PDB file of C-alpha atoms in Angstrom:
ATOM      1  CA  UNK A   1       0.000   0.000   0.000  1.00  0.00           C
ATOM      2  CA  UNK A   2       1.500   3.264  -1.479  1.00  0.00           C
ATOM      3  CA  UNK A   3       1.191   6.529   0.807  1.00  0.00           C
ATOM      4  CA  UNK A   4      -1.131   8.118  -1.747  1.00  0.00           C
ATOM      5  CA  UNK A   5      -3.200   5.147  -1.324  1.00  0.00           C
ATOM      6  CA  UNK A   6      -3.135   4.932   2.014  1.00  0.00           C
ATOM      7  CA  UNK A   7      -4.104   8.889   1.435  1.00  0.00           C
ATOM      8  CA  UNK A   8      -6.759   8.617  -0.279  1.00  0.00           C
ATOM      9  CA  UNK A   9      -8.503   5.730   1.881  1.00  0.00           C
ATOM     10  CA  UNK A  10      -8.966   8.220   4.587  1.00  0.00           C
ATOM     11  CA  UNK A  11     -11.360   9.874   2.066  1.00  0.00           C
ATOM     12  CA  UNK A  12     -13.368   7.360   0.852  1.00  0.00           C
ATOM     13  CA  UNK A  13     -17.419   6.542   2.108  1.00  0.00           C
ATOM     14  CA  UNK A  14     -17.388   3.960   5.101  1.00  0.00           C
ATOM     15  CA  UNK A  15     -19.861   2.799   3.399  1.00  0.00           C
ATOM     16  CA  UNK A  16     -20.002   2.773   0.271  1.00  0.00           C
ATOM     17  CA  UNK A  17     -16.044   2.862   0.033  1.00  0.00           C
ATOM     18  CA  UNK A  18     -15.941   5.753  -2.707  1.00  0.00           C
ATOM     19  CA  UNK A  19     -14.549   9.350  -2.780  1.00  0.00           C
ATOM     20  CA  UNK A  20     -16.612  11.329  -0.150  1.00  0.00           C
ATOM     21  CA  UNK A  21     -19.140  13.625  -2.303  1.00  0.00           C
ATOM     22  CA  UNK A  22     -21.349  16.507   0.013  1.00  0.00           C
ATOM     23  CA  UNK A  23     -18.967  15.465   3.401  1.00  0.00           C
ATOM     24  CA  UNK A  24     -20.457  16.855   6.718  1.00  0.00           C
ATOM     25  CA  UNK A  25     -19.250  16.845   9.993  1.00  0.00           C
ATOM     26  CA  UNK A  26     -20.821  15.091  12.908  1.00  0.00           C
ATOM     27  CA  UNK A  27     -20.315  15.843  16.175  1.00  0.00           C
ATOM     28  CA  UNK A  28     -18.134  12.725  17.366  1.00  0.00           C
ATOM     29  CA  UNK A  29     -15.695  14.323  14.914  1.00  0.00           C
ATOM     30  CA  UNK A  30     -15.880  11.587  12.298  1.00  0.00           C
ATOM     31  CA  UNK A  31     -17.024  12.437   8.604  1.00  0.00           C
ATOM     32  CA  UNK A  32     -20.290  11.296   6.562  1.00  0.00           C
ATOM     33  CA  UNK A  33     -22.318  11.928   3.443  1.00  0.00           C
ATOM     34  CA  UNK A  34     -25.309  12.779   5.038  1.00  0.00           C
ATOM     35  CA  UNK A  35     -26.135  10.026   7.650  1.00  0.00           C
ATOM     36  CA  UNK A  36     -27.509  10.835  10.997  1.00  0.00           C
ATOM     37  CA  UNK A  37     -25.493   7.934  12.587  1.00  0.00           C
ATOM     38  CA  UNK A  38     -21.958   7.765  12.002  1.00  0.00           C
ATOM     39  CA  UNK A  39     -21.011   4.970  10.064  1.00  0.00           C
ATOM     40  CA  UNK A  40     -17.674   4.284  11.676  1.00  0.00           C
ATOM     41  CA  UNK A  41     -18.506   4.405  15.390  1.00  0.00           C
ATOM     42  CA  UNK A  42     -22.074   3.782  15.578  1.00  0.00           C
ATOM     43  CA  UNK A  43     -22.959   7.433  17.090  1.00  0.00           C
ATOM     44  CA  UNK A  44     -26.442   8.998  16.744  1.00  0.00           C
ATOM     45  CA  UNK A  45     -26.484  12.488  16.036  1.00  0.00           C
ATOM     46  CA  UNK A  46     -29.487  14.866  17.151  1.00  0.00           C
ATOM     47  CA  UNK A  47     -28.486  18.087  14.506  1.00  0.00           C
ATOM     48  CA  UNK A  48     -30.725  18.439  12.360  1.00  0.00           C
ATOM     49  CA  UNK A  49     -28.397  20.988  10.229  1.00  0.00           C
ATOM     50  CA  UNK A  50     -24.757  19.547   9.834  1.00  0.00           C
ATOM     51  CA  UNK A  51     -21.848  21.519   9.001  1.00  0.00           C
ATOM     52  CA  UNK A  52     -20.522  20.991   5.561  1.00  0.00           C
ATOM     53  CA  UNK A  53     -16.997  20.251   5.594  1.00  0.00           C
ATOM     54  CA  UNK A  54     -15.727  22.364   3.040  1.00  0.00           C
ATOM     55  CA  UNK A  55     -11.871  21.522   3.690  1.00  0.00           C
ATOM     56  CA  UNK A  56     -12.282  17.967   3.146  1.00  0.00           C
ATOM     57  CA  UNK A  57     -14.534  18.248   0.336  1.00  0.00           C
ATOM     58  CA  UNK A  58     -11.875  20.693  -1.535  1.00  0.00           C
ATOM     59  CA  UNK A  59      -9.009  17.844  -0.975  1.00  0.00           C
ATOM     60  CA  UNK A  60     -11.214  15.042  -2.009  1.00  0.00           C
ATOM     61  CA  UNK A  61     -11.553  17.212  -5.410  1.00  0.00           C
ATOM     62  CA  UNK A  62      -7.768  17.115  -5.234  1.00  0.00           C
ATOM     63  CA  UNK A  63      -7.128  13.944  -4.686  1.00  0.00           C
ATOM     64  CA  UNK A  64      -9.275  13.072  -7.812  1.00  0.00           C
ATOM     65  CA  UNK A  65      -7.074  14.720  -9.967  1.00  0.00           C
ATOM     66  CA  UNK A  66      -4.408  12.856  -7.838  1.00  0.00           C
ATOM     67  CA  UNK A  67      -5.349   9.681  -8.591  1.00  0.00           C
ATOM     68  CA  UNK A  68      -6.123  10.176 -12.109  1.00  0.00           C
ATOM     69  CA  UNK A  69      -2.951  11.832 -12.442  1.00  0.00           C
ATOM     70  CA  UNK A  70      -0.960   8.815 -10.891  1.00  0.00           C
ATOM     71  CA  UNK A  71      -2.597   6.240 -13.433  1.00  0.00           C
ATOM     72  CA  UNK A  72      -1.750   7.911 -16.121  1.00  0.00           C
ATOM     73  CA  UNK A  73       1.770   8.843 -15.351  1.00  0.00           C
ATOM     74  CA  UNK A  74       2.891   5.691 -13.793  1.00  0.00           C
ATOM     75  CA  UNK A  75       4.827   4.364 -16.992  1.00  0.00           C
ATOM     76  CA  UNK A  76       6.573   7.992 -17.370  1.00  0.00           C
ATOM     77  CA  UNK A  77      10.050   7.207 -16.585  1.00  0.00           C
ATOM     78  CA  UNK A  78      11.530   9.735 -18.944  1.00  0.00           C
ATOM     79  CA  UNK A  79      11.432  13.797 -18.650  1.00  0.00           C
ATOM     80  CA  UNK A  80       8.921  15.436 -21.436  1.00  0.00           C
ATOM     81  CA  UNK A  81      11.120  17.581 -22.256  1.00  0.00           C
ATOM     82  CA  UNK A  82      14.435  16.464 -22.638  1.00  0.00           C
ATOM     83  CA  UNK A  83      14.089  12.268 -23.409  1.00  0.00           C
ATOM     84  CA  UNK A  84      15.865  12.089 -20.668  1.00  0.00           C
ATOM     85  CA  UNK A  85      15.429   9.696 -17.431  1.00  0.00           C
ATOM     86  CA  UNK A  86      14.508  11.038 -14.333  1.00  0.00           C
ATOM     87  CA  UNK A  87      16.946  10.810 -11.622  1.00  0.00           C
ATOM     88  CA  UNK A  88      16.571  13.526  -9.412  1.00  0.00           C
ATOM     89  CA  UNK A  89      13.934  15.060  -7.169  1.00  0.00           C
ATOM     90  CA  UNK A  90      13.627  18.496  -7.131  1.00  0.00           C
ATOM     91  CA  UNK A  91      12.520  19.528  -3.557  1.00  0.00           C
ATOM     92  CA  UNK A  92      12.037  23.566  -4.058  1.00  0.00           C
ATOM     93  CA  UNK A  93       9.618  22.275  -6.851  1.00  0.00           C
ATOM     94  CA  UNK A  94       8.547  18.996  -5.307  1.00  0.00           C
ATOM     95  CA  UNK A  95       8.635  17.078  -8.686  1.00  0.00           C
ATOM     96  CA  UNK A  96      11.092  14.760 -10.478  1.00  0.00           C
ATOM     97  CA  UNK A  97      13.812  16.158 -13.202  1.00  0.00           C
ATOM     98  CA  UNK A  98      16.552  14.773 -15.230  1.00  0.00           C
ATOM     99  CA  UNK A  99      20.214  15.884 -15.077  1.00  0.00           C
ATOM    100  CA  UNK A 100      19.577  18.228 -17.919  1.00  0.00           C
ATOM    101  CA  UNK A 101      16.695  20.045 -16.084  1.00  0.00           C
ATOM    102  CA  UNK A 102      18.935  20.516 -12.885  1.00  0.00           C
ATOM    103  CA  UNK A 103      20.882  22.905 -15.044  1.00  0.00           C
ATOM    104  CA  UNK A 104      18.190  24.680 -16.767  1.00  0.00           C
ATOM    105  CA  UNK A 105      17.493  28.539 -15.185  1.00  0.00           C
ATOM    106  CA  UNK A 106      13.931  27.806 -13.841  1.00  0.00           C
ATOM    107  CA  UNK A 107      15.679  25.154 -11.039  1.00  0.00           C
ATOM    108  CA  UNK A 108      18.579  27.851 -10.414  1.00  0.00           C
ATOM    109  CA  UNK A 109      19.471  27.545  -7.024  1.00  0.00           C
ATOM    110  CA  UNK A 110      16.943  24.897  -5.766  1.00  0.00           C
ATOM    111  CA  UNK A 111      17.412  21.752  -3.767  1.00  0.00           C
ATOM    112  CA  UNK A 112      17.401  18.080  -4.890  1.00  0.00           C
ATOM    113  CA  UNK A 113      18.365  14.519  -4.385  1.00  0.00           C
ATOM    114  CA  UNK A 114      18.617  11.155  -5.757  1.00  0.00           C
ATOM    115  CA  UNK A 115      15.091   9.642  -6.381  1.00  0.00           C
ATOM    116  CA  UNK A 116      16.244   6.782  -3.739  1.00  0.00           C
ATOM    117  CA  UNK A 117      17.656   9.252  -1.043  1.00  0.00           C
ATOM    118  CA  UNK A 118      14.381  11.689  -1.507  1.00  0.00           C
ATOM    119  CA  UNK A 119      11.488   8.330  -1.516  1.00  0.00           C
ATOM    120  CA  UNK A 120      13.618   7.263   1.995  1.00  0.00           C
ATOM    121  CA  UNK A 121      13.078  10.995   3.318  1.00  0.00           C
ATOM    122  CA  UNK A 122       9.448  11.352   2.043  1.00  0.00           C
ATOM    123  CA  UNK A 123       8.609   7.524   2.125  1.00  0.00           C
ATOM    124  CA  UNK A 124       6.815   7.179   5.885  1.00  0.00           C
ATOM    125  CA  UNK A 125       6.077   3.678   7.348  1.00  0.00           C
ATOM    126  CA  UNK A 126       2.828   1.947   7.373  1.00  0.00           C
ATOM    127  CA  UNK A 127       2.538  -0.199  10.370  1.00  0.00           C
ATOM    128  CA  UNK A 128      -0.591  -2.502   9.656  1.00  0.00           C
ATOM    129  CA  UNK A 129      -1.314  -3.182  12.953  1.00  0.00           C
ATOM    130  CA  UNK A 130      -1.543   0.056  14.030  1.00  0.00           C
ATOM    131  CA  UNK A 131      -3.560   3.470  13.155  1.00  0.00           C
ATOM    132  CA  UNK A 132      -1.331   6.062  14.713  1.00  0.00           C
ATOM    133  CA  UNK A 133       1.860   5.288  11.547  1.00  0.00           C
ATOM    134  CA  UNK A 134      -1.374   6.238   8.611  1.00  0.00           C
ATOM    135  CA  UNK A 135      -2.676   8.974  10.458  1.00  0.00           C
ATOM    136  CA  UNK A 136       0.805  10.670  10.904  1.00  0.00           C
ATOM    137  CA  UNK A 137       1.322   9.862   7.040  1.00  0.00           C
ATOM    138  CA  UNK A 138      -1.973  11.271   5.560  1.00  0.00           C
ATOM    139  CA  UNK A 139      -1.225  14.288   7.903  1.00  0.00           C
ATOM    140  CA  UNK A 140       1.632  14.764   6.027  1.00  0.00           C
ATOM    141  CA  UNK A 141       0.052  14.541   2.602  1.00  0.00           C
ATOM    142  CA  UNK A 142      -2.460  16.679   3.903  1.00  0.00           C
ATOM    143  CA  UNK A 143      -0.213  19.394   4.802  1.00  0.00           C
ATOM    144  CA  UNK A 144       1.653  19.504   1.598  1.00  0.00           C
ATOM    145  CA  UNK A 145      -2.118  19.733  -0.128  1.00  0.00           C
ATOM    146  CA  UNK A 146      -2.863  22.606   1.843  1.00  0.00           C
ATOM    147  CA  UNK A 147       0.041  24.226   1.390  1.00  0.00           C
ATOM    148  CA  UNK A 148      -0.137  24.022  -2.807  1.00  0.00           C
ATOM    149  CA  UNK A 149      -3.516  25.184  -2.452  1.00  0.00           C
ATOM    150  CA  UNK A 150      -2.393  28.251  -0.203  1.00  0.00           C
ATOM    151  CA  UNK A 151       0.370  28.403  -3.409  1.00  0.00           C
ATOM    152  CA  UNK A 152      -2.700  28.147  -5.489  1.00  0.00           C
ATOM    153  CA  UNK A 153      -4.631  31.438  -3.545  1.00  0.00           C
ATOM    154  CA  UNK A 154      -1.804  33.565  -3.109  1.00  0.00           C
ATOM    155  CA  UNK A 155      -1.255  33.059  -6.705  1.00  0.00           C
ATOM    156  CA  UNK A 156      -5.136  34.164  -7.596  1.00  0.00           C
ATOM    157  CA  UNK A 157      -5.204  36.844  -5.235  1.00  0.00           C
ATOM    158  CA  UNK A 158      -1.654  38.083  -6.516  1.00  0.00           C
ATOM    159  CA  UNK A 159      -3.491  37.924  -9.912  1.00  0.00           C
ATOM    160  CA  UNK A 160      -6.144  39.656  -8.879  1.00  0.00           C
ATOM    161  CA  UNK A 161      -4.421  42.488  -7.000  1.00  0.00           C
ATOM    162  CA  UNK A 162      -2.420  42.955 -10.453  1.00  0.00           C
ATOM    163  CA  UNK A 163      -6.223  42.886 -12.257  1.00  0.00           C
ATOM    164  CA  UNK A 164      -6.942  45.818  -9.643  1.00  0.00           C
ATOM    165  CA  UNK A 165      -4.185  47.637 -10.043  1.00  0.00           C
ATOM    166  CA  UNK A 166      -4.068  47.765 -13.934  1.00  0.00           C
ATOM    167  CA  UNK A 167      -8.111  49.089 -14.067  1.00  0.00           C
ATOM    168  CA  UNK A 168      -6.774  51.738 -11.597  1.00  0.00           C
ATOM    169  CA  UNK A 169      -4.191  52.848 -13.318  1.00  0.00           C
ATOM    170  CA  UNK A 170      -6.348  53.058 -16.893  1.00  0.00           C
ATOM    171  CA  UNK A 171      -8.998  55.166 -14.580  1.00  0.00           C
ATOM    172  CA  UNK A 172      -6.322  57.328 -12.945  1.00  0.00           C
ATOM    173  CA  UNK A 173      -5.024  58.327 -17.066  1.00  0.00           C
ATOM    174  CA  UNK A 174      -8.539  59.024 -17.689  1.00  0.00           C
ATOM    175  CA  UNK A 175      -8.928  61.540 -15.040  1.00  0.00           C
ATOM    176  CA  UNK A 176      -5.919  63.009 -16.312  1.00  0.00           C
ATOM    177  CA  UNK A 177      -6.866  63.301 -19.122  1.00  0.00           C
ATOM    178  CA  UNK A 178     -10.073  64.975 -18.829  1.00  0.00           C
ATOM    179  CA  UNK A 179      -8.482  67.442 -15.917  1.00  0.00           C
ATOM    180  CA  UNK A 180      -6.071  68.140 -19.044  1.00  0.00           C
ATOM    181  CA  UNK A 181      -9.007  68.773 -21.146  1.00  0.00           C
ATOM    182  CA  UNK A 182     -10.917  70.978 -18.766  1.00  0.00           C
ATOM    183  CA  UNK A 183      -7.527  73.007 -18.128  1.00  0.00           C
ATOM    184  CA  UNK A 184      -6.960  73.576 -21.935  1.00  0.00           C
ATOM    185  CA  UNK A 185     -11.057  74.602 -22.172  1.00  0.00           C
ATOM    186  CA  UNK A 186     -10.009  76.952 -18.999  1.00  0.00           C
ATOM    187  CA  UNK A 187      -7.685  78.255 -21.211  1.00  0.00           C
ATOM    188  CA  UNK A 188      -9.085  78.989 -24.041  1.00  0.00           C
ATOM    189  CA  UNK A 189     -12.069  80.278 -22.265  1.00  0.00           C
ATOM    190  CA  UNK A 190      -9.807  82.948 -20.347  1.00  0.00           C
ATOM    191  CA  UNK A 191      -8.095  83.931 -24.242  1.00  0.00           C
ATOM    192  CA  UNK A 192     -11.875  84.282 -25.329  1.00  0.00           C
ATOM    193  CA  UNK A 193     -12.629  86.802 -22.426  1.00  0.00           C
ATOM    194  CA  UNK A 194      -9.930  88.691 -23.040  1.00  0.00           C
ATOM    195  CA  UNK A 195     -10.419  89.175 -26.684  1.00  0.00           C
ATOM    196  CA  UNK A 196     -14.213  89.931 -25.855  1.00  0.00           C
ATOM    197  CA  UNK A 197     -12.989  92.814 -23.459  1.00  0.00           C
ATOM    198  CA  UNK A 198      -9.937  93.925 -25.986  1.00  0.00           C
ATOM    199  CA  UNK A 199     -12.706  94.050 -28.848  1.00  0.00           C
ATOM    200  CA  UNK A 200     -15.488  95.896 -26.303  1.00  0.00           C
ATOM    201  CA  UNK A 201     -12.922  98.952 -25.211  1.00  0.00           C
ATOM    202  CA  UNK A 202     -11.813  99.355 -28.786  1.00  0.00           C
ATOM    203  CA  UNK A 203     -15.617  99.506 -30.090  1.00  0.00           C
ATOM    204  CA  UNK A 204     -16.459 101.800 -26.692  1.00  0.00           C
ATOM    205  CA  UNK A 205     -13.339 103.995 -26.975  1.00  0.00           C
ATOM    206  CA  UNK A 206     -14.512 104.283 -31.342  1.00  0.00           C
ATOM    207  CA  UNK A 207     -18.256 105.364 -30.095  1.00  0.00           C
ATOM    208  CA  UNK A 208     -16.665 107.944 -27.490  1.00  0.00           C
ATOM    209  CA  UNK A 209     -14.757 109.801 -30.156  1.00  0.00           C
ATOM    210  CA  UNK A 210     -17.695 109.601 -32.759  1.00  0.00           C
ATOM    211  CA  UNK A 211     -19.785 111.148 -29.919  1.00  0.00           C
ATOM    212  CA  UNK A 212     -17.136 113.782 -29.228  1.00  0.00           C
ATOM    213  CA  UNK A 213     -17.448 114.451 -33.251  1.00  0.00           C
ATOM    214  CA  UNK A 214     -21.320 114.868 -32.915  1.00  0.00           C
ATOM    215  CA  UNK A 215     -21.269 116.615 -30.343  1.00  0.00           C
ATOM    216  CA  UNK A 216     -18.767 119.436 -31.558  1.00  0.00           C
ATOM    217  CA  UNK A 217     -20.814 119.546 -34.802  1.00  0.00           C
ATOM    218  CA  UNK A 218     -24.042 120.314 -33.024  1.00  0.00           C
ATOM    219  CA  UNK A 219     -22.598 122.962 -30.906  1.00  0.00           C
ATOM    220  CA  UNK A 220     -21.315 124.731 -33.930  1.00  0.00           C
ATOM    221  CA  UNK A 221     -24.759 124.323 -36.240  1.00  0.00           C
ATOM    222  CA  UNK A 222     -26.421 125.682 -33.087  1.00  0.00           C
ATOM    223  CA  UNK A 223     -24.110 128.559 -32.767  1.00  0.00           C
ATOM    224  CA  UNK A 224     -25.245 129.158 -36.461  1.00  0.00           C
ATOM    225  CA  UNK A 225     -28.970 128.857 -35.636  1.00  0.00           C
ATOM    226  CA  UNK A 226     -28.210 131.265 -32.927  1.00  0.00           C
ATOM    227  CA  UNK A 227     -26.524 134.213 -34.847  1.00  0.00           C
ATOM    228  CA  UNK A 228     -29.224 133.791 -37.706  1.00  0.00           C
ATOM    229  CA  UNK A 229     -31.781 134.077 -35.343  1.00  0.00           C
ATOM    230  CA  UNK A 230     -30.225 137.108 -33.497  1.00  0.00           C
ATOM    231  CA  UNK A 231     -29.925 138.808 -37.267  1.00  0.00           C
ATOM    232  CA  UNK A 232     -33.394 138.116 -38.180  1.00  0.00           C
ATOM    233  CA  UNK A 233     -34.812 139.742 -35.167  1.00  0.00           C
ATOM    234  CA  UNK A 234     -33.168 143.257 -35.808  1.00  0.00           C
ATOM    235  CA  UNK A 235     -34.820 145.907 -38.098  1.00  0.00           C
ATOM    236  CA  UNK A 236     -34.346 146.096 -41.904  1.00  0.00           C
ATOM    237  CA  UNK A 237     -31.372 148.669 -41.917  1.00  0.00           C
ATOM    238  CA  UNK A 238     -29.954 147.155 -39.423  1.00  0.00           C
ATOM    239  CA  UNK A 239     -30.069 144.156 -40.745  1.00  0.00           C
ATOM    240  CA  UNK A 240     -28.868 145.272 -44.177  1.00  0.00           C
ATOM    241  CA  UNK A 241     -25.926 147.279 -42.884  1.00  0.00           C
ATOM    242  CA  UNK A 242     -24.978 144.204 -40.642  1.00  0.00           C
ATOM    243  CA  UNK A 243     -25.494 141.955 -44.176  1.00  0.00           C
ATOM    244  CA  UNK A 244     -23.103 144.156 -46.479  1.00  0.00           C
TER     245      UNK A 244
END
C-alpha cells in the first residue's frame, strides 16, 4: 500500500467505500455523506443541520485529480522535455527532473536529491497493525495539499491584486486626461474673455470719439442757428448794414 493510497482511503465513504461527495461533519468528529449515525462508530447524532466540511470536500476534489494523475503517469520514466530519465527530485519544486533540467534557469538555485535518497526521506512507514503510523502519514500529505492550495490562492489573489491595479491605473489616465481637457477649455475660455474685453474697449473707446465728433458739430450748427436768429430779429437797416 503506497502513501497516496493509504491517502486517499482516509477519504473514501465507510460505506459505500468511494470518494466522499457533500462530506459533513458530525459531532463525534468523524465524517459522513449525510447520515444521521456515524457509520464508523455507531454514534447517533441529534443536529438536524450539519456543518458541511468544506476543507475535506476541496481535498477530495484534489485527490481526484491525484489519482487520475498517478494512473496515467505511472509508466513515465523519462522527462517530457528532454528524453531524458529522471533521476533527481527536485525539492524547491517537489517534482522529479533529469540531469539536464537541474541545469536549466527555472531550477537555479533549488534543492534536490537522488530519487532513492528523496522516496527514503518522504517515504513514511505503514505499520498494519496500528492506526497512529497512517494517520501521521496522511497528515503529512495533507499538509503539503494545503500548502499548494495556499500556493494556489496567493497566486489568484496576486493575480487579482495585479487585475486591480491595472483598471486603476487606466482610470487614474482618464482623469488626467479629462483634468487636461478641462484646463486647456479653462484656457481657451480665459483667451476668449480677453479678446471679448480687448474688442469691447476698442468699439467703446470708437463710439466715445464719434460722440465727441457729434457733439462738436451740433454745438457749432447751433451757434449758427443762434446768430441767424439774433440777425433776423433786428430791423431792416440794421439788418442790411450788418449783411453788407
Amino acid at each position: 500500500l503506497t502513501l497516496a493510497e493509504s491517502w486517499t482511503e482516509e477519504l473514501n465513504c465507510a460505506i459505500c467505500l468511494d470518494f466522499f461527495t457533500d462530506p459533513v461533519s458530525l459531532g463525534c468528529g468523524h465524517t459522513s455523506q449525510e447520515n444521521r449515525s456515524c457509520p464508523e462508530c455507531r454514534q447517533v447524532t441529534a443536529e438536524r443541520k450539519l456543518q458541511v466540511n468544506r476543507a475535506l470536500a476541496k481535498m477530495v476534489e484534489k485527490a481526484r485529480g491525484f489519482s487520475l494523475e498517478q494512473t496515467q503517469t505511472s509508466v513515465r520514466r523519462q522527462c517530457e522535455k528532454h528524453r531524458e530519465d529522471l533521476k533527481l527530485f527536485c525539492e524547491t519544486d517537489q517534482k522529479l527532473i533529469c540531469s539536464i533540467c537541474r541545469g536549466a534557469k527555472e531550477h537555479r538555485g533549488h534543492s534536490f536529491l537522488p530519487i532513492d535518497e528523496a522516496a527514503e526521506i518522504y517515504k513514511v512507514p505503514i505499520n498494519s497493525r496500528g492506526i497512529h503510523s497512517v494517520s501521521t502519514s496522511c497528515f503529512h500529505v495533507k499538509h503539503f495539499y494545503f500548502v499548494r492550495l495556499f500556493q494556489d490562492q496567493a497566486k489568484s489573489s496576486l493575480a487579482s491584486l495585479t487585475q486591480r491595479k491595472e483598471k486603476a491605473l487606466q482610470a487614474e489616465a482618464k482623469q488626467r486626461e479629462k483634468i487636461h481637457k478641462l484646463r486647456y477649455l479653462t484656457d481657451r475660455e480665459q483667451r476668449v474673455m480677453c479678446d471679448l474685453k480687448q474688442r469691447e474697449e476698442e468699439v467703446l473707446l470708437r463710439m466715445e470719439t464719434n460722440l465727441r465728433e457729434i457733439k462738436c458739430k451740433l454745438d457749432s450748427v447751433e451757434q449758427e442757428l443762434s446768430e441767424l436768429q439774433t440777425q433776423m430779429g433786428k430791423d431792416a437797416l440794421t439788418f442790411l448794414q450788418v449783411k453788407r
